[in-house]
JSON list of C-alpha atoms in Angstrom, two decimals:
[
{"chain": "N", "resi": 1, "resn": "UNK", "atom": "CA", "xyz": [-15.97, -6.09, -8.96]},
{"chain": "N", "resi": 2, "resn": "UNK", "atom": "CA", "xyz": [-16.55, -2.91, -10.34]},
{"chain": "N", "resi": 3, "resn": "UNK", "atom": "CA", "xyz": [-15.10, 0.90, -9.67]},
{"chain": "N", "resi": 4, "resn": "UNK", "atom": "CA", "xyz": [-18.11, 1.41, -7.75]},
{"chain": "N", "resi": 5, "resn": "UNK", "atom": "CA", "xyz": [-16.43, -0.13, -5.03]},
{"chain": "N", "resi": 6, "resn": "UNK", "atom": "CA", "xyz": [-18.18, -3.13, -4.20]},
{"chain": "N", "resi": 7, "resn": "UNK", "atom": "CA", "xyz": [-16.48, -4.21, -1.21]},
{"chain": "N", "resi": 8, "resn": "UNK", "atom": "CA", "xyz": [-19.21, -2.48, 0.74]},
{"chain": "N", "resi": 9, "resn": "UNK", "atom": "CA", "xyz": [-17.41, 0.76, 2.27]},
{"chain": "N", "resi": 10, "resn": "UNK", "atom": "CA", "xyz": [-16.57, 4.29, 0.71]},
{"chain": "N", "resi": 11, "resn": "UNK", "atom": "CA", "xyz": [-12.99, 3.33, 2.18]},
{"chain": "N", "resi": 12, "resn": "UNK", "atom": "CA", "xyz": [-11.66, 0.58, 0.16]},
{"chain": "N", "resi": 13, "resn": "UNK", "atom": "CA", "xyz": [-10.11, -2.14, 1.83]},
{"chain": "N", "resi": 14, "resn": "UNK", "atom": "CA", "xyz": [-6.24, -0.90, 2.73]},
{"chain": "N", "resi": 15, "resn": "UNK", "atom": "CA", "xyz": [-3.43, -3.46, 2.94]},
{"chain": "N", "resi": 16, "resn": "UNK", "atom": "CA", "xyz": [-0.13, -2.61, 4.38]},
{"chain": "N", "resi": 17, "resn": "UNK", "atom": "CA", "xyz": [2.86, -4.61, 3.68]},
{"chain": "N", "resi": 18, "resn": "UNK", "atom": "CA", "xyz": [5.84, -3.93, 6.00]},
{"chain": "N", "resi": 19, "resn": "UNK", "atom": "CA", "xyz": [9.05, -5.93, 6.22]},
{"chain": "N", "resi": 20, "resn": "UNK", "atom": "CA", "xyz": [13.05, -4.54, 6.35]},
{"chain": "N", "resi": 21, "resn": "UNK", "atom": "CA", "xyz": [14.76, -3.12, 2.84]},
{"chain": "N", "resi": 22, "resn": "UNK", "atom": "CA", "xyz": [15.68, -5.49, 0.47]},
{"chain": "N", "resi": 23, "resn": "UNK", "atom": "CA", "xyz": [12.80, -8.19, 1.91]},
{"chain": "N", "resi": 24, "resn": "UNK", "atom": "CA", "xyz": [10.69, -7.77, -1.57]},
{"chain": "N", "resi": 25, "resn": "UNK", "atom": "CA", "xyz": [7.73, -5.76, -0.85]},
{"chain": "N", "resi": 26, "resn": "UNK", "atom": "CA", "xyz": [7.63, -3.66, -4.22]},
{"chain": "N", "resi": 27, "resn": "UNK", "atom": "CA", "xyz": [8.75, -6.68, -5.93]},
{"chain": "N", "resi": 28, "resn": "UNK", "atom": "CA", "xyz": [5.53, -8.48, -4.17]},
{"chain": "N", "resi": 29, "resn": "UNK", "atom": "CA", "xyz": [2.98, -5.55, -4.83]},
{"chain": "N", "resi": 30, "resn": "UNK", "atom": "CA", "xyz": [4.48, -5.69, -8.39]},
{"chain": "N", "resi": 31, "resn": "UNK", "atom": "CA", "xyz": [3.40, -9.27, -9.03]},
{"chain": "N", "resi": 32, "resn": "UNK", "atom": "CA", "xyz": [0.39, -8.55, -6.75]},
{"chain": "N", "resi": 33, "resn": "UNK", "atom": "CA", "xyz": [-1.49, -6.38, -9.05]},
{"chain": "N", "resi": 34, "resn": "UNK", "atom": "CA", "xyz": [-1.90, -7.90, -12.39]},
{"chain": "N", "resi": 35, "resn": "UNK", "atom": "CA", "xyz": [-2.78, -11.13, -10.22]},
{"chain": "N", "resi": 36, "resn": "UNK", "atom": "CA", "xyz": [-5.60, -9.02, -8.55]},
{"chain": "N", "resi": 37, "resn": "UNK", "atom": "CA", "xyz": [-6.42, -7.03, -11.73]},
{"chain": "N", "resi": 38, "resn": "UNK", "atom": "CA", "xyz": [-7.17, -9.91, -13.40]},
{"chain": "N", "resi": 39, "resn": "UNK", "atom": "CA", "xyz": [-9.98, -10.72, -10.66]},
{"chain": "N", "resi": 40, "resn": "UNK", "atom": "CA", "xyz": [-11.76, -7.66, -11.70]},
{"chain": "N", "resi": 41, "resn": "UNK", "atom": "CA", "xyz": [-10.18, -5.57, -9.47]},
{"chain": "N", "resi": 42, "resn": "UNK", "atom": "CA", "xyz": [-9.69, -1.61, -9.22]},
{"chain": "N", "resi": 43, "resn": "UNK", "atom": "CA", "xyz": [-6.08, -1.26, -6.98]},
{"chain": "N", "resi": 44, "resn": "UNK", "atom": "CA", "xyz": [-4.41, 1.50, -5.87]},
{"chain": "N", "resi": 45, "resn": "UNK", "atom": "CA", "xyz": [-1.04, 2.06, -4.00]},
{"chain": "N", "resi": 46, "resn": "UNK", "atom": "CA", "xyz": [0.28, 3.56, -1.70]},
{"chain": "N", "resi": 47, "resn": "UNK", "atom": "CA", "xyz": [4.62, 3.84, -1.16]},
{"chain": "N", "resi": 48, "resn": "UNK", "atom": "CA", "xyz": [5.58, 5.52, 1.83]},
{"chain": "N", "resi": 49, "resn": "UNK", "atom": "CA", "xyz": [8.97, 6.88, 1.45]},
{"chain": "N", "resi": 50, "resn": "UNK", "atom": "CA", "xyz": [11.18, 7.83, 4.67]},
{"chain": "N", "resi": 51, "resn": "UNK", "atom": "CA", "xyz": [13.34, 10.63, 2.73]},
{"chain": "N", "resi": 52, "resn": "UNK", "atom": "CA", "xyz": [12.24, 13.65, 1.06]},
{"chain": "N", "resi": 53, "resn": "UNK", "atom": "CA", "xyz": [11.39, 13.10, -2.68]},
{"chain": "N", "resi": 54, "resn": "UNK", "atom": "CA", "xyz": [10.71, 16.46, -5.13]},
{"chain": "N", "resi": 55, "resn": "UNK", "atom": "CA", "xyz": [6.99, 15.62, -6.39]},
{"chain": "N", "resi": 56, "resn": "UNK", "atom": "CA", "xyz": [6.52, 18.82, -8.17]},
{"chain": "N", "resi": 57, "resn": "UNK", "atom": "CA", "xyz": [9.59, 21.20, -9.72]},
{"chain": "N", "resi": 58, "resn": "UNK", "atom": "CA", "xyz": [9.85, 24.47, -8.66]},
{"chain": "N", "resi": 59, "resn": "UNK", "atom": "CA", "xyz": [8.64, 26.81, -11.12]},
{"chain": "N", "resi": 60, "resn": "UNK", "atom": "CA", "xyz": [6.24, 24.67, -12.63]},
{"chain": "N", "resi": 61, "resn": "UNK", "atom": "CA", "xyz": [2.71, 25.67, -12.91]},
{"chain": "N", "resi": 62, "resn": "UNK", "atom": "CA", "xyz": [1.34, 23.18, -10.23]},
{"chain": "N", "resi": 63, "resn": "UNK", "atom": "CA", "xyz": [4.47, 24.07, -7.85]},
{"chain": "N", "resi": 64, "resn": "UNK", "atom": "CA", "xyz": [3.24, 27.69, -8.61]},
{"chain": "N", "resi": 65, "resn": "UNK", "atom": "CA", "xyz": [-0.16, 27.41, -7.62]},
{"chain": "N", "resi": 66, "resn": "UNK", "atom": "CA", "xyz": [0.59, 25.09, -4.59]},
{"chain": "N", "resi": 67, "resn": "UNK", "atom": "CA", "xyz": [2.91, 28.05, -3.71]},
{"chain": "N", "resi": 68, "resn": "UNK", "atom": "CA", "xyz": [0.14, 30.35, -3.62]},
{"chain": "N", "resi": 69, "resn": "UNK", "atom": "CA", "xyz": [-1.64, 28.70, -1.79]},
{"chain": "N", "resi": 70, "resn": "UNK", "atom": "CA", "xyz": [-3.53, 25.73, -2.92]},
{"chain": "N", "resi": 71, "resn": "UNK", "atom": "CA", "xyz": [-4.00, 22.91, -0.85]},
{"chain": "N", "resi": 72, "resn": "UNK", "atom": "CA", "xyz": [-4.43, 20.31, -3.89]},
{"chain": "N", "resi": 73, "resn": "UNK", "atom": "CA", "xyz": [-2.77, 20.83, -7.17]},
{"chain": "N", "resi": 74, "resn": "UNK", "atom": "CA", "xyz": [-3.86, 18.14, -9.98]},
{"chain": "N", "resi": 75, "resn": "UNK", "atom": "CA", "xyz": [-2.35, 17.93, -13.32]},
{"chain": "N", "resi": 76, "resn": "UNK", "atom": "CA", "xyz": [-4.75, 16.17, -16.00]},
{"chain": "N", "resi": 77, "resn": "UNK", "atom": "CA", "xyz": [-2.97, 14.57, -19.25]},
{"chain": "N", "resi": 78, "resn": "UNK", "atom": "CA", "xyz": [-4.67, 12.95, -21.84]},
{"chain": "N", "resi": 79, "resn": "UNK", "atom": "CA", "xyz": [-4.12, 9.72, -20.11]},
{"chain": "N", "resi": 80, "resn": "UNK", "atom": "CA", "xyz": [-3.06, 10.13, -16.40]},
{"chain": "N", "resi": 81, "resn": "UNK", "atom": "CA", "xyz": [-3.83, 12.41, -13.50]},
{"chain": "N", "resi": 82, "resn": "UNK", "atom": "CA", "xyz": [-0.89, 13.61, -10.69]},
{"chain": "N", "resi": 83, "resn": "UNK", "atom": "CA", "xyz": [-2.17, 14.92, -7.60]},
{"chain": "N", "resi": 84, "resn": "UNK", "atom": "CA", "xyz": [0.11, 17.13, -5.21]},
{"chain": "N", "resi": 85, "resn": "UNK", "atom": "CA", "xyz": [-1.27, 17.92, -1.95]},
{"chain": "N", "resi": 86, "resn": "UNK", "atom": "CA", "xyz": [-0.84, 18.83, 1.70]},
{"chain": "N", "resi": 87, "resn": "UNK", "atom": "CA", "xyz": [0.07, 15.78, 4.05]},
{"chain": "N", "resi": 88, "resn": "UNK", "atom": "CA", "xyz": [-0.33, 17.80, 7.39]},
{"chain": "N", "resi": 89, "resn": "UNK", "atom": "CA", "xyz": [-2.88, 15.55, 8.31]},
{"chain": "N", "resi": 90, "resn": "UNK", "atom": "CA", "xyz": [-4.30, 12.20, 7.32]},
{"chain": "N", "resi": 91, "resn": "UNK", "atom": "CA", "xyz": [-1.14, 10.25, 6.39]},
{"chain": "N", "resi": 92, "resn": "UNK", "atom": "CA", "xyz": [-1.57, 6.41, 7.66]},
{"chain": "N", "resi": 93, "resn": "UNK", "atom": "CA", "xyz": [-2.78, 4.31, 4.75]},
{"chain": "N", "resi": 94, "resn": "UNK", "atom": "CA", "xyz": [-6.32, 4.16, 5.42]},
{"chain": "N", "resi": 95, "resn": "UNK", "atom": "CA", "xyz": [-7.15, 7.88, 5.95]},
{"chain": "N", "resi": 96, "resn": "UNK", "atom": "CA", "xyz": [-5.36, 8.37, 2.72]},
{"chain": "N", "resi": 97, "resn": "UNK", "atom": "CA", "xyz": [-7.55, 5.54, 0.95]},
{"chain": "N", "resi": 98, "resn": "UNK", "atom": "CA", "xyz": [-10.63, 7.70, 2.31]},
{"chain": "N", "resi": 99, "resn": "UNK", "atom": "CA", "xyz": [-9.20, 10.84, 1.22]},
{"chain": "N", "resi": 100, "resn": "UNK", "atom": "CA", "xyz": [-7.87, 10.11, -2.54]},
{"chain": "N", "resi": 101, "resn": "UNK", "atom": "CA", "xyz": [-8.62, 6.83, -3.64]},
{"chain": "N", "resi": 102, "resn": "UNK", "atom": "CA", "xyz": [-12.37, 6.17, -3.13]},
{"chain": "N", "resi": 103, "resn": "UNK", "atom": "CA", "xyz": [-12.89, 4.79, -6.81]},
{"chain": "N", "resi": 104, "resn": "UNK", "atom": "CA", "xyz": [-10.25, 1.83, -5.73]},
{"chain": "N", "resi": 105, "resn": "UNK", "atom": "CA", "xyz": [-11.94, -1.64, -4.80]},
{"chain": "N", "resi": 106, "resn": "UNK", "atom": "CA", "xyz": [-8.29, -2.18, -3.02]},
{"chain": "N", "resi": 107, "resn": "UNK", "atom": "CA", "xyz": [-5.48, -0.92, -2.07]},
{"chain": "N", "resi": 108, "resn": "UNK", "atom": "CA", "xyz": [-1.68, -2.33, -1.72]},
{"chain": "N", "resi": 109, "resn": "UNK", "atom": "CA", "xyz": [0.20, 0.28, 0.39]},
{"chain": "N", "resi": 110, "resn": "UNK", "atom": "CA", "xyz": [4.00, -0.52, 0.91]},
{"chain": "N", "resi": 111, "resn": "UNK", "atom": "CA", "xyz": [6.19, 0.59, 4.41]},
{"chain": "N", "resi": 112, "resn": "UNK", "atom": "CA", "xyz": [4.08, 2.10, 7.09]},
{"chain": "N", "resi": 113, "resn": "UNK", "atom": "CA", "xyz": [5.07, -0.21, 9.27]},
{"chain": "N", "resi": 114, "resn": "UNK", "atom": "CA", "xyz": [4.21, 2.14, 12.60]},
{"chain": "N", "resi": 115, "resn": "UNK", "atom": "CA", "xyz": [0.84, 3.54, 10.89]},
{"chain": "N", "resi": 116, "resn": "UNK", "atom": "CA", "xyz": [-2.33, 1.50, 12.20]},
{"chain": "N", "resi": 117, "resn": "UNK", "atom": "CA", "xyz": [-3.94, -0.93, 9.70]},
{"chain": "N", "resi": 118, "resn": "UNK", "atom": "CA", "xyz": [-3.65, -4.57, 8.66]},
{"chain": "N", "resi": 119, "resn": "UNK", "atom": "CA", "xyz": [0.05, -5.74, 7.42]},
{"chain": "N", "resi": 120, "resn": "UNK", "atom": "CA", "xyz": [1.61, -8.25, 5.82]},
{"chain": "N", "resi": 121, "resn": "UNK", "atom": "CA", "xyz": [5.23, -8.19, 6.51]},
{"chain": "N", "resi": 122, "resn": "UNK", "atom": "CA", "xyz": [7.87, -9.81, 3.69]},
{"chain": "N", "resi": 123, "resn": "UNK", "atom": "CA", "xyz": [10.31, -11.56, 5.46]},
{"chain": "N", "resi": 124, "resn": "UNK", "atom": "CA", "xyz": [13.35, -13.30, 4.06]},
{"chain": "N", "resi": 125, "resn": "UNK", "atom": "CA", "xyz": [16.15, -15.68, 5.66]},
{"chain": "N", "resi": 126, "resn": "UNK", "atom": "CA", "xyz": [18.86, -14.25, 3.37]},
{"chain": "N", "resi": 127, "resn": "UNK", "atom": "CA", "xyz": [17.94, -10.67, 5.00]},
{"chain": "N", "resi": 128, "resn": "UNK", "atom": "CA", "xyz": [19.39, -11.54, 8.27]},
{"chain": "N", "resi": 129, "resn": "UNK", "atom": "CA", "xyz": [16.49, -9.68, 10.28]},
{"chain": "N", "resi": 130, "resn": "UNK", "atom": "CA", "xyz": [13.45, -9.94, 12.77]},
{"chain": "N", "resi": 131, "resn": "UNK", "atom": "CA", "xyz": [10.44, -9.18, 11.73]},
{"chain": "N", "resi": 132, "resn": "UNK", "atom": "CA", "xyz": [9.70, -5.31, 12.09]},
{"chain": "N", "resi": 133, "resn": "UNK", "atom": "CA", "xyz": [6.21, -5.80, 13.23]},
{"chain": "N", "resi": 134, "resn": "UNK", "atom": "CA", "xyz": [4.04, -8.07, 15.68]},
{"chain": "N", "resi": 135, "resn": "UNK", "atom": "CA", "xyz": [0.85, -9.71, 16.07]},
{"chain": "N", "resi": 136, "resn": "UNK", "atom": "CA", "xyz": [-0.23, -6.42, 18.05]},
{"chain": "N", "resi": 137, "resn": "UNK", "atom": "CA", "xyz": [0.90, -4.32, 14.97]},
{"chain": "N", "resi": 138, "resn": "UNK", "atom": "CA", "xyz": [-2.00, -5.68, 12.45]},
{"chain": "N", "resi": 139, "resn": "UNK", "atom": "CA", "xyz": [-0.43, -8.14, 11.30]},
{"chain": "N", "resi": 140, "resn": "UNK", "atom": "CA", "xyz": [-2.23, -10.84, 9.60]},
{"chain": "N", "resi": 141, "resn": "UNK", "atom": "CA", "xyz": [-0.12, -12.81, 7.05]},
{"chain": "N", "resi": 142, "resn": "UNK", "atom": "CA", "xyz": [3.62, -13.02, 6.60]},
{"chain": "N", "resi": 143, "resn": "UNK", "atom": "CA", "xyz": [5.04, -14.14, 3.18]},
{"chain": "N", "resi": 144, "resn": "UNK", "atom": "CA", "xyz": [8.30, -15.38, 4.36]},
{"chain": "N", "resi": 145, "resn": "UNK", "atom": "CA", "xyz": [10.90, -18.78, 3.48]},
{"chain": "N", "resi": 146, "resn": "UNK", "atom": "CA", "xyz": [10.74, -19.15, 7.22]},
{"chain": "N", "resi": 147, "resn": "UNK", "atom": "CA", "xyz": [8.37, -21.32, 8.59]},
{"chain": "N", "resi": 148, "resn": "UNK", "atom": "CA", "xyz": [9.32, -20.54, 12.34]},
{"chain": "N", "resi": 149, "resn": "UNK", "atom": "CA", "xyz": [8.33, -16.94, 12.83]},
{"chain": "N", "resi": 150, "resn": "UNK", "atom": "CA", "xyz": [4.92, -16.48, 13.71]},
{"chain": "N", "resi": 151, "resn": "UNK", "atom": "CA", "xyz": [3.09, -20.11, 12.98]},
{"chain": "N", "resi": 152, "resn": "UNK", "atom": "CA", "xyz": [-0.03, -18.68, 14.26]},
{"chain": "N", "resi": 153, "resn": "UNK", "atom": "CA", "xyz": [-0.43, -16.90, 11.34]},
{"chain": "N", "resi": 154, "resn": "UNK", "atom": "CA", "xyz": [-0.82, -17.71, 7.60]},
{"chain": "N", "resi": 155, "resn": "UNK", "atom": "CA", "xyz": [2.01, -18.36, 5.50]},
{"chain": "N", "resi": 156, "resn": "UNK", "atom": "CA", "xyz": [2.39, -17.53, 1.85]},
{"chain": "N", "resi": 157, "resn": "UNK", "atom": "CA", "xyz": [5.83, -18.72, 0.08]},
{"chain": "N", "resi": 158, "resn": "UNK", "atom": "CA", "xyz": [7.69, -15.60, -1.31]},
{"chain": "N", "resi": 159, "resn": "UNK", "atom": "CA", "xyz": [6.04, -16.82, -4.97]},
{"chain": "N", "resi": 160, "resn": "UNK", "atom": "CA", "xyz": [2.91, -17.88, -3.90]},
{"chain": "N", "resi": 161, "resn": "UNK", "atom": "CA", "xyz": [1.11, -14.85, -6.00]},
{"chain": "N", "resi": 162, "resn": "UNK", "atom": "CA", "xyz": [-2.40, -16.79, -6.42]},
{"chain": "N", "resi": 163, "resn": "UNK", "atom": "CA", "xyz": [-2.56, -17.83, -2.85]},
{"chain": "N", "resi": 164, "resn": "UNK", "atom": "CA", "xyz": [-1.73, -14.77, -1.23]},
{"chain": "N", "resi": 165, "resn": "UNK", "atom": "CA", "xyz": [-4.58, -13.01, -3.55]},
{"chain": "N", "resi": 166, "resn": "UNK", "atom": "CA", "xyz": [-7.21, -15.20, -2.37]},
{"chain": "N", "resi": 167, "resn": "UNK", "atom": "CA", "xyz": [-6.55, -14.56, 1.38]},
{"chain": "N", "resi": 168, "resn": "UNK", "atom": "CA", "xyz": [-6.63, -10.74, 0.37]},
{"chain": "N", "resi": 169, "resn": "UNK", "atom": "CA", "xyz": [-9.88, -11.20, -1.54]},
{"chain": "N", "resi": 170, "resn": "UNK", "atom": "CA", "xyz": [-11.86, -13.33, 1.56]},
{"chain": "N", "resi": 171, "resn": "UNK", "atom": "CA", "xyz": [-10.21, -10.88, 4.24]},
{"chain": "N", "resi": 172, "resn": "UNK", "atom": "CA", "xyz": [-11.51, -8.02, 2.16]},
{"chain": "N", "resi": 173, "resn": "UNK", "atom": "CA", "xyz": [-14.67, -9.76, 1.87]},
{"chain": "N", "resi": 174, "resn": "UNK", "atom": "CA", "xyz": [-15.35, -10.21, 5.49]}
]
């Protein structure tokens, strides 16, 4: 694959994976990329975070210019690039793909669980819990220890990192 984007859309292919706190989602995504990357792949992610996090410092040149005004602010090292920008509108995974991260040949977003899209939830005996999302949700996959909840759909074990790459790859592919 190449950073063309070869999947056949401007929108890369967006996959949301849900599940309660403390179920291993970043932990997943974690060992998810460099299995992916290694497949030629371009990723991007996405973490949606339910409580307020500072992503620019007051007084800073960026929090300056968004303060006067700017919708986008984008600060350019040597080796990295931040972007700050309004989230008024476009916020569920996929409209966010379309909007930032069209160079991506997939993307791994993380929470979401109530935003459209197709999910994988992370589901864990030892965490006690129901899944947080249904069929009806998007869901497609669950990577789970618990063979009982949804047998409809695939199953990946919690470590099955190869497996669960290969279902992303041919569901990205169709």
């Amino acid at each position: 694959m190449s950073s063309t984007n070869s999947m056949n859309s401007l929108v890369p292919p967006v996959f949301i994976f849900v599940g309660h706190s403390g179920s291993g989602k970043t932990t997943l995504v974690e060992k998810l990329l460099p299995e992916l990357t290694a497949r030629g792949l371009r990723l991007a992610t996405i973490k949606h975070a339910h409580h307020k996090v500072a992503l620019d410092r007051e007084g800073k040149d960026s929090w300056r210019y968004k303060q006067a005004g700017a919708a986008m602010s984008m600060l350019v090292t040597a080796d990295e690039l931040q972007l700050v920008a309004d989230a008024v509108d476009r916020r569920d995974p996929e409209q966010l793909a379309e909007r930032f991260l069209g160079e991506a040949d997939m993307v791994l977003a993380e929470g979401f669980s109530l935003a459209p899209g197709v999910k994988i939830e992370v589901l864990r005996r030892a965490c006690g819990k129901p899944p947080r999302c249904a069929i009806d949700d998007g869901l497609i996959a669950i990577v789970t220890d618990m063979d009982e909840v949804y047998p409809l759909l695939p199953h990946f074990a919690l470590d099955d990192i190869a497996g669960l790459a290969v279902f992303l790859l041919e569901h990205a592919a169709r």
